[in-house]
Short mmCIF file of C-alpha atoms and ligand atoms in Angstrom, two decimals:
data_model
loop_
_atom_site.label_atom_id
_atom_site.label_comp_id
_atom_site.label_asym_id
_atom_site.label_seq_id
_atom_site.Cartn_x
_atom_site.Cartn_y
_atom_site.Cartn_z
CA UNK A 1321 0.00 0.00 0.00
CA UNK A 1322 2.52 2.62 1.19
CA UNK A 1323 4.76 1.69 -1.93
CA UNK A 1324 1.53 2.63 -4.45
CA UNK A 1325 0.95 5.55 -2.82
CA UNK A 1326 4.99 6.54 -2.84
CA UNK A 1327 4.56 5.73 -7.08
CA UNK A 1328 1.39 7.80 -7.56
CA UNK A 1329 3.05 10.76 -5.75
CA UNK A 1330 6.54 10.17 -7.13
CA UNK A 1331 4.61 10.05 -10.55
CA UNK A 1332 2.98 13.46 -9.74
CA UNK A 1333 5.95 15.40 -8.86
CA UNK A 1334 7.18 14.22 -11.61
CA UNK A 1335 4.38 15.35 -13.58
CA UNK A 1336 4.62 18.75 -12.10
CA UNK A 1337 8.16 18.87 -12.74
CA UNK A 1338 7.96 18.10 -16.21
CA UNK A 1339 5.14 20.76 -16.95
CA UNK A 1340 6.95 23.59 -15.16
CA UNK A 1341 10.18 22.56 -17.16
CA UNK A 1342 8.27 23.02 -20.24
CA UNK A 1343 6.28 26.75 -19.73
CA UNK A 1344 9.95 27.61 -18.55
CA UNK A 1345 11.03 26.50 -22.19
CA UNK A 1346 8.64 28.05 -23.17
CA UNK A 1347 9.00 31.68 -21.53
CA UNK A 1348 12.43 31.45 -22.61
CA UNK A 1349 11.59 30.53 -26.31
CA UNK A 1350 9.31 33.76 -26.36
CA UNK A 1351 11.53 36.12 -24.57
CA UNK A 1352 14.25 35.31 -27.33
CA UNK A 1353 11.71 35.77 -30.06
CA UNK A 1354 10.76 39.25 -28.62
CA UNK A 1355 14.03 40.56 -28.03
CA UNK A 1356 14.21 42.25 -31.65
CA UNK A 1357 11.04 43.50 -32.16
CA UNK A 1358 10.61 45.02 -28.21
CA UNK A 1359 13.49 47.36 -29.07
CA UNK A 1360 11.64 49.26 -31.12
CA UNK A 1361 8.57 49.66 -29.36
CA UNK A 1362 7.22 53.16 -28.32
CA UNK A 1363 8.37 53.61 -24.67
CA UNK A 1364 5.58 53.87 -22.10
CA UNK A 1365 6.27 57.80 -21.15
CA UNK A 1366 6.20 58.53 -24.99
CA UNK A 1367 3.14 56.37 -25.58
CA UNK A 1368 0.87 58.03 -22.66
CA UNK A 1369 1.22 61.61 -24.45
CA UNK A 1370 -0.41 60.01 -27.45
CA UNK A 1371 -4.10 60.83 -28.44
CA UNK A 1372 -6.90 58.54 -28.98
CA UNK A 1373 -7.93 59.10 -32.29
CA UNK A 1374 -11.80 57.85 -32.67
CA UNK A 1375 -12.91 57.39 -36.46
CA UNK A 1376 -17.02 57.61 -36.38
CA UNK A 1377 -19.22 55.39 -38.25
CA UNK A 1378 -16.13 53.11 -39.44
CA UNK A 1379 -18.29 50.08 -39.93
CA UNK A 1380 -21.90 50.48 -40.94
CA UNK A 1381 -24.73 48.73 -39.21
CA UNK A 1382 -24.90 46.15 -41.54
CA UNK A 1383 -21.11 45.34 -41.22
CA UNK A 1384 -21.67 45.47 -37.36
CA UNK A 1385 -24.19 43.15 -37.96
CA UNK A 1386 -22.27 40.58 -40.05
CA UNK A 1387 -19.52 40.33 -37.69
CA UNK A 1388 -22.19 39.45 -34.94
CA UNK A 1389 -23.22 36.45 -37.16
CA UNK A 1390 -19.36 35.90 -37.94
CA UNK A 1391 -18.61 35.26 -34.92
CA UNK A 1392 -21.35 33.29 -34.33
CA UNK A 1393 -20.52 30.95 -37.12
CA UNK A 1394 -16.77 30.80 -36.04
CA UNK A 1395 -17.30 30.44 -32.15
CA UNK A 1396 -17.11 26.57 -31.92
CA UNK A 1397 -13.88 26.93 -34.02
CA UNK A 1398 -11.89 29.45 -32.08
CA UNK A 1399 -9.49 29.81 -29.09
CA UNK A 1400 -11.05 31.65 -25.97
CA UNK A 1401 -10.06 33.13 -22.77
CA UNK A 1402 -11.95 34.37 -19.90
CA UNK A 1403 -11.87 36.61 -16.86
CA UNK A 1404 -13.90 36.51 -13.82
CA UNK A 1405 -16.22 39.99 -12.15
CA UNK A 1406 -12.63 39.69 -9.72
CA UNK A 1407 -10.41 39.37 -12.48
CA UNK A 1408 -9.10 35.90 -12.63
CA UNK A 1409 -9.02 33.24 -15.39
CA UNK A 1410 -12.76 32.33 -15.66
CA UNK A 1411 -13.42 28.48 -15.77
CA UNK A 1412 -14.89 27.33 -19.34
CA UNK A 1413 -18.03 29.73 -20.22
CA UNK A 1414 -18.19 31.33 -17.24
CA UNK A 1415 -16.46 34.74 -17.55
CA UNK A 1416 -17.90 38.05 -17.16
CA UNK A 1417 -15.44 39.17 -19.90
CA UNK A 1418 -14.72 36.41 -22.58
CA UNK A 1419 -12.74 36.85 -25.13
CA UNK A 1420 -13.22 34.60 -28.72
CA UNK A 1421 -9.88 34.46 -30.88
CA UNK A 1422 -11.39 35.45 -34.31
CA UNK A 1423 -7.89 35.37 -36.06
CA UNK A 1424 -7.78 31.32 -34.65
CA UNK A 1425 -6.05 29.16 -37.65
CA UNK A 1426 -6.37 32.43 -39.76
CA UNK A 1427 -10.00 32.15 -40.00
CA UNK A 1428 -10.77 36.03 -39.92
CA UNK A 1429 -7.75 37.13 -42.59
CA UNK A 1430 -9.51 34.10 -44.96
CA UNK A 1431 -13.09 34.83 -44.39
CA UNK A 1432 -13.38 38.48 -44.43
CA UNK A 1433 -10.11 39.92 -46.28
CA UNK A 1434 -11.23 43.14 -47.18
CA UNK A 1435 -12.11 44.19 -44.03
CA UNK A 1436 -8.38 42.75 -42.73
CA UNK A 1437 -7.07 44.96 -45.30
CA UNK A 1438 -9.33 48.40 -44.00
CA UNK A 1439 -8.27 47.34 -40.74
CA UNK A 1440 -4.77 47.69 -41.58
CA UNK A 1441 -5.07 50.74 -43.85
CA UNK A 1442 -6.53 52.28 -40.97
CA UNK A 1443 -4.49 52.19 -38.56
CA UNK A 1444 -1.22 53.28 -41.26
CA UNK A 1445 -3.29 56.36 -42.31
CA UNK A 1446 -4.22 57.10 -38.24
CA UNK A 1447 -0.63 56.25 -37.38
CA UNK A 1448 1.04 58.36 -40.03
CA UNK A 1449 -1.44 61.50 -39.52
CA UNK A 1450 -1.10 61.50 -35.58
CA UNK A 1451 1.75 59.03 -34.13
CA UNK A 1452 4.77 57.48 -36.20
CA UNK A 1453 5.17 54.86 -34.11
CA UNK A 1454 4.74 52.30 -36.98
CA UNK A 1455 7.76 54.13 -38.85
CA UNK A 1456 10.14 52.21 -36.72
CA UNK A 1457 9.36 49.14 -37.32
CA UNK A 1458 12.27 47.46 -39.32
CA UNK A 1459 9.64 44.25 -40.16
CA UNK A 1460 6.41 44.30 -42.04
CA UNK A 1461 3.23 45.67 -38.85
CA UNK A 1462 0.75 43.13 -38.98
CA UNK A 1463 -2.26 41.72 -37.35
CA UNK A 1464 -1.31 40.26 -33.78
CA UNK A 1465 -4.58 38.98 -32.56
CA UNK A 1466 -8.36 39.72 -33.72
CA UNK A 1467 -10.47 39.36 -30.51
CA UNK A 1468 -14.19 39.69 -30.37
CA UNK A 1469 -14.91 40.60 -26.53
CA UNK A 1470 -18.33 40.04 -24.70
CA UNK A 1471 -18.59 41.44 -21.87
CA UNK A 1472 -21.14 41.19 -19.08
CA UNK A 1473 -22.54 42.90 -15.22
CA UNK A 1474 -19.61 42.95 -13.26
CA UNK A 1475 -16.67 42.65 -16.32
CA UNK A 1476 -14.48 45.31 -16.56
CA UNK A 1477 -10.56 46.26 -16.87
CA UNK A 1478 -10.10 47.62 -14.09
CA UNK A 1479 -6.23 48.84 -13.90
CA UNK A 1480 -5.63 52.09 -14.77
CA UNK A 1481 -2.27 51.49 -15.99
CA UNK A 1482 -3.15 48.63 -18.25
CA UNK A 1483 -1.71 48.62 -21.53
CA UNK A 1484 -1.16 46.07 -25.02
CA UNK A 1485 2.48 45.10 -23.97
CA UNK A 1486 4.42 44.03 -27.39
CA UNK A 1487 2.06 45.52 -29.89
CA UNK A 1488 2.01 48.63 -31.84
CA UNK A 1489 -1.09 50.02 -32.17
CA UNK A 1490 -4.76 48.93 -31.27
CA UNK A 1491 -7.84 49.39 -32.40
CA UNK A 1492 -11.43 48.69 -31.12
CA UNK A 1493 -14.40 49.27 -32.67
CA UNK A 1494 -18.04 49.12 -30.81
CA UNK A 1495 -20.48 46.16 -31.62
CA UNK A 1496 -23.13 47.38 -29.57
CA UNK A 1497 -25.48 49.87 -29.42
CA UNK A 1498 -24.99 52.77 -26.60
CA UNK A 1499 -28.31 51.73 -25.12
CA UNK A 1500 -27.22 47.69 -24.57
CA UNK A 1501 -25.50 48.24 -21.50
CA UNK A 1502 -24.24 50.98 -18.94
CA UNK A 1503 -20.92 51.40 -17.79
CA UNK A 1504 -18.09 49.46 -19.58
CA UNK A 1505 -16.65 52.93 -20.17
CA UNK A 1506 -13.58 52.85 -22.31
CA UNK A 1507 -11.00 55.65 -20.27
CA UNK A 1508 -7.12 56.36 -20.55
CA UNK A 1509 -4.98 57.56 -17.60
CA UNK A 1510 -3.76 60.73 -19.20
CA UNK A 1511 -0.13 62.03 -18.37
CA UNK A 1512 -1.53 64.91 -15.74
CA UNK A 1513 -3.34 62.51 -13.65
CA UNK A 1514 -7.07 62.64 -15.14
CA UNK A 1515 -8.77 59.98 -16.69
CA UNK A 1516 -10.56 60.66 -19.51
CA UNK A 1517 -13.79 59.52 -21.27
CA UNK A 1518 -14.76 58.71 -24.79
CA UNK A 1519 -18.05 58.74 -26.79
CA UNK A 1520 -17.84 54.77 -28.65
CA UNK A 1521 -20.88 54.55 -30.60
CA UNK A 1522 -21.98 51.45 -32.54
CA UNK A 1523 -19.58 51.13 -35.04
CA UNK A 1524 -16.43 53.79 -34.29
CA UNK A 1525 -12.99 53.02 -34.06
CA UNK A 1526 -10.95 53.60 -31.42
CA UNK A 1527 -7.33 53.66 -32.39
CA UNK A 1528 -4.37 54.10 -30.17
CA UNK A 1529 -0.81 53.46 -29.48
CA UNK A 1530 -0.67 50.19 -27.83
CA UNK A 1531 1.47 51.38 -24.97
CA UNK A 1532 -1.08 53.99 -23.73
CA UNK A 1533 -2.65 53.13 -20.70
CA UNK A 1534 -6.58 52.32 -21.16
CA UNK A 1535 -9.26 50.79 -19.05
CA UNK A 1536 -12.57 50.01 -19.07
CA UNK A 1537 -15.80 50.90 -16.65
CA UNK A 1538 -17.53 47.98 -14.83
CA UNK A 1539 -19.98 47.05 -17.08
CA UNK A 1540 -23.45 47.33 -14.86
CA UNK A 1541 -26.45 45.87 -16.69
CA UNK A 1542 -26.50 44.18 -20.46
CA UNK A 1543 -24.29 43.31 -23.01
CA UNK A 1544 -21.13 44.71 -24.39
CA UNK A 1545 -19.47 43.30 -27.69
CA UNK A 1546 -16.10 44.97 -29.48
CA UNK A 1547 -13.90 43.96 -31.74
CA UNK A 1548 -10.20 44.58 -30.96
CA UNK A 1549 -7.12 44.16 -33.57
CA UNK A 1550 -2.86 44.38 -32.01
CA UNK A 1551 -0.81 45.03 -34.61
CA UNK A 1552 2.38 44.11 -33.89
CA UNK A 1553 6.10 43.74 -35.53
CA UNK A 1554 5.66 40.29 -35.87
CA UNK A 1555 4.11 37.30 -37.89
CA UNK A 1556 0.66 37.59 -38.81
CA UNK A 1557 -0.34 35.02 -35.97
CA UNK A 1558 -2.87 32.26 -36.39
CA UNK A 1559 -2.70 30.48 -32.72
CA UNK A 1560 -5.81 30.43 -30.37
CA UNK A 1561 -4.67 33.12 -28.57
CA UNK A 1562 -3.02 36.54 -27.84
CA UNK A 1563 0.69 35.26 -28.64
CA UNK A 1564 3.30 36.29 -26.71
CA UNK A 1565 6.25 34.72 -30.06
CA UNK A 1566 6.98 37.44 -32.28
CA UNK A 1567 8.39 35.34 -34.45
CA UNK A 1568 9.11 31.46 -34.93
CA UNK A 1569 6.32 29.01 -34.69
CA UNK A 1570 3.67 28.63 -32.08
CA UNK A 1571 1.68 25.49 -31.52
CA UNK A 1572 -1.28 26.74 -29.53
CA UNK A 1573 -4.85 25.26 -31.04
CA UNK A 1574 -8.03 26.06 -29.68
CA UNK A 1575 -7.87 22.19 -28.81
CA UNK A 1576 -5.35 23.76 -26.75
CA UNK A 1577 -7.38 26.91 -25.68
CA UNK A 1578 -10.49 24.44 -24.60
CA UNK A 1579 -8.22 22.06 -22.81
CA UNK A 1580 -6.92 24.85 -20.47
CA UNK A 1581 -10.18 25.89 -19.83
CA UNK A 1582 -11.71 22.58 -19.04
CA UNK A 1583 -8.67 22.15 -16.72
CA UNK A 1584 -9.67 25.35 -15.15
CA UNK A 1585 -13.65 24.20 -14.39
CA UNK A 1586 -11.84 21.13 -12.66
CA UNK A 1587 -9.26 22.37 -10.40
CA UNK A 1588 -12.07 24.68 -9.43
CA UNK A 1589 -14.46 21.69 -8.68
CA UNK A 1590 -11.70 20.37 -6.38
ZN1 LIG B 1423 0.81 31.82 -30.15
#
């Protein structure tokens, strides 16, 4: 009996062991894929005296609309991550803020091109007119993640010094109507202490240097859906999630995405 139950643990550690081994590998592998492309990243002081620049109307109703049913279609197909009303990894389906990887196995870039290619011409034309921060880049700026975001009473992002670490510029554009939900406020922690507000109507872009701080408003009652695009100096990534590997290959599936999730619902049945 005692010598099972000195296998089963020996196993265990072992088991441990080998998994922290390999997200060490891991953290390494993307630290040495970053190292180029961090250099030339705005730094933070420069990036909070940058404006928000909101483009009105960017996508019309109907557009809003088909990325609703896009989403739909893809959902089952993509890489998701949740957060808890407190903030912490939500268990499978269960966050107040979830998050739906639309740019999982390059589904987005193949299914709607055009608007990939808006999306990008955007934020050059924004970038060039108020920012230059994509001028440094010494590698093509492309699409780091495309996130659809639902968010629900008691989501929010709370810290006011949050920002898009590793990416260039972001931009979010409003899926909802202003009378879905109240609160979920979209704010930035200006340089002189204030935090300011902006009007996000159904379909406006809100562009910005990735680096600025932003936050967002507990949401208090309905439903709040954006679409947010990183652009990044980096491959045009097609993982399940919001990569950390500039460059190089990355392995994580939504398979991948689910399983972490599932894993999540039962360590919290334990
Ligand atoms: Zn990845």
């Amino acid at each position: 009996m005692r010598r099972a139950l000195a296998v089963k643990v020996t196993a265990a550690t072992a088991a441990a062991s080998l998994l922290v081994h390999q997200q060490y590998g891991d953290y390494l592998a993307s630290v040495e894929a970053s190292a180029h492309a961090e250099t030339h990243l705005p730094l933070s002081a420069d990036a909070q005296k940058t404006e928000v620049v909101r483009v009105p109307s960017f996508l019309s109703a109907a557009e809003v609309e088909d990325l609703h049913e896009l989403h739909k279609e893809l959902q089952p197909l993509l890489g998701s991550a949740g957060r808890t009303s407190g903030n912490q990894a939500a268990a499978y389906r269960q966050g107040t803020w979830e998050t739906s990887y639309l740019s999982t196995d390059g589904l987005f870039a193949r299914a709607r091109p055009a608007l990939r290619q808006r999306l990008l011409d955007l934020a050059r034309e924004v970038d060039a007119e108020h920012w230059n921060v994509m001028s440094r880049a010494t590698r093509p700026v492309l699409p780091r993640c495309v996130e659809y975001h639902t968010v629900e009473p008691g989501g929010s992002l709370p810290y006011p010094t949050h920002y898009d670490a590793g990416s260039l510029v972001t931009i979010d554009i409003m899926l909802s109507d202003s009378s879905d939900f109240r609160g979920g406020e979209f704010r930035t922690l200006e340089p002189d202490g204030s935090m300011r507000s902006y009007a996000f109507e159904k379909g406006d872009a809100l562009c910005f240097v990735s680096h600025k701080f932003h936050c967002v408003s507990p949401l208090t009652a309905g439903r709040r859906n954006v679409l947010v695009v990183e652009l990044w100096e980096g491959v045009e990534r097609q993982c399940a999630h919001r990569c950390e590997r500039h460059t190089g290959e990355c392995e994580h599936s939504a398979r991948a995405s689910l399983f972490r999730r599932v894993l999540n619902d039962l360590g919290s049945d334990l």
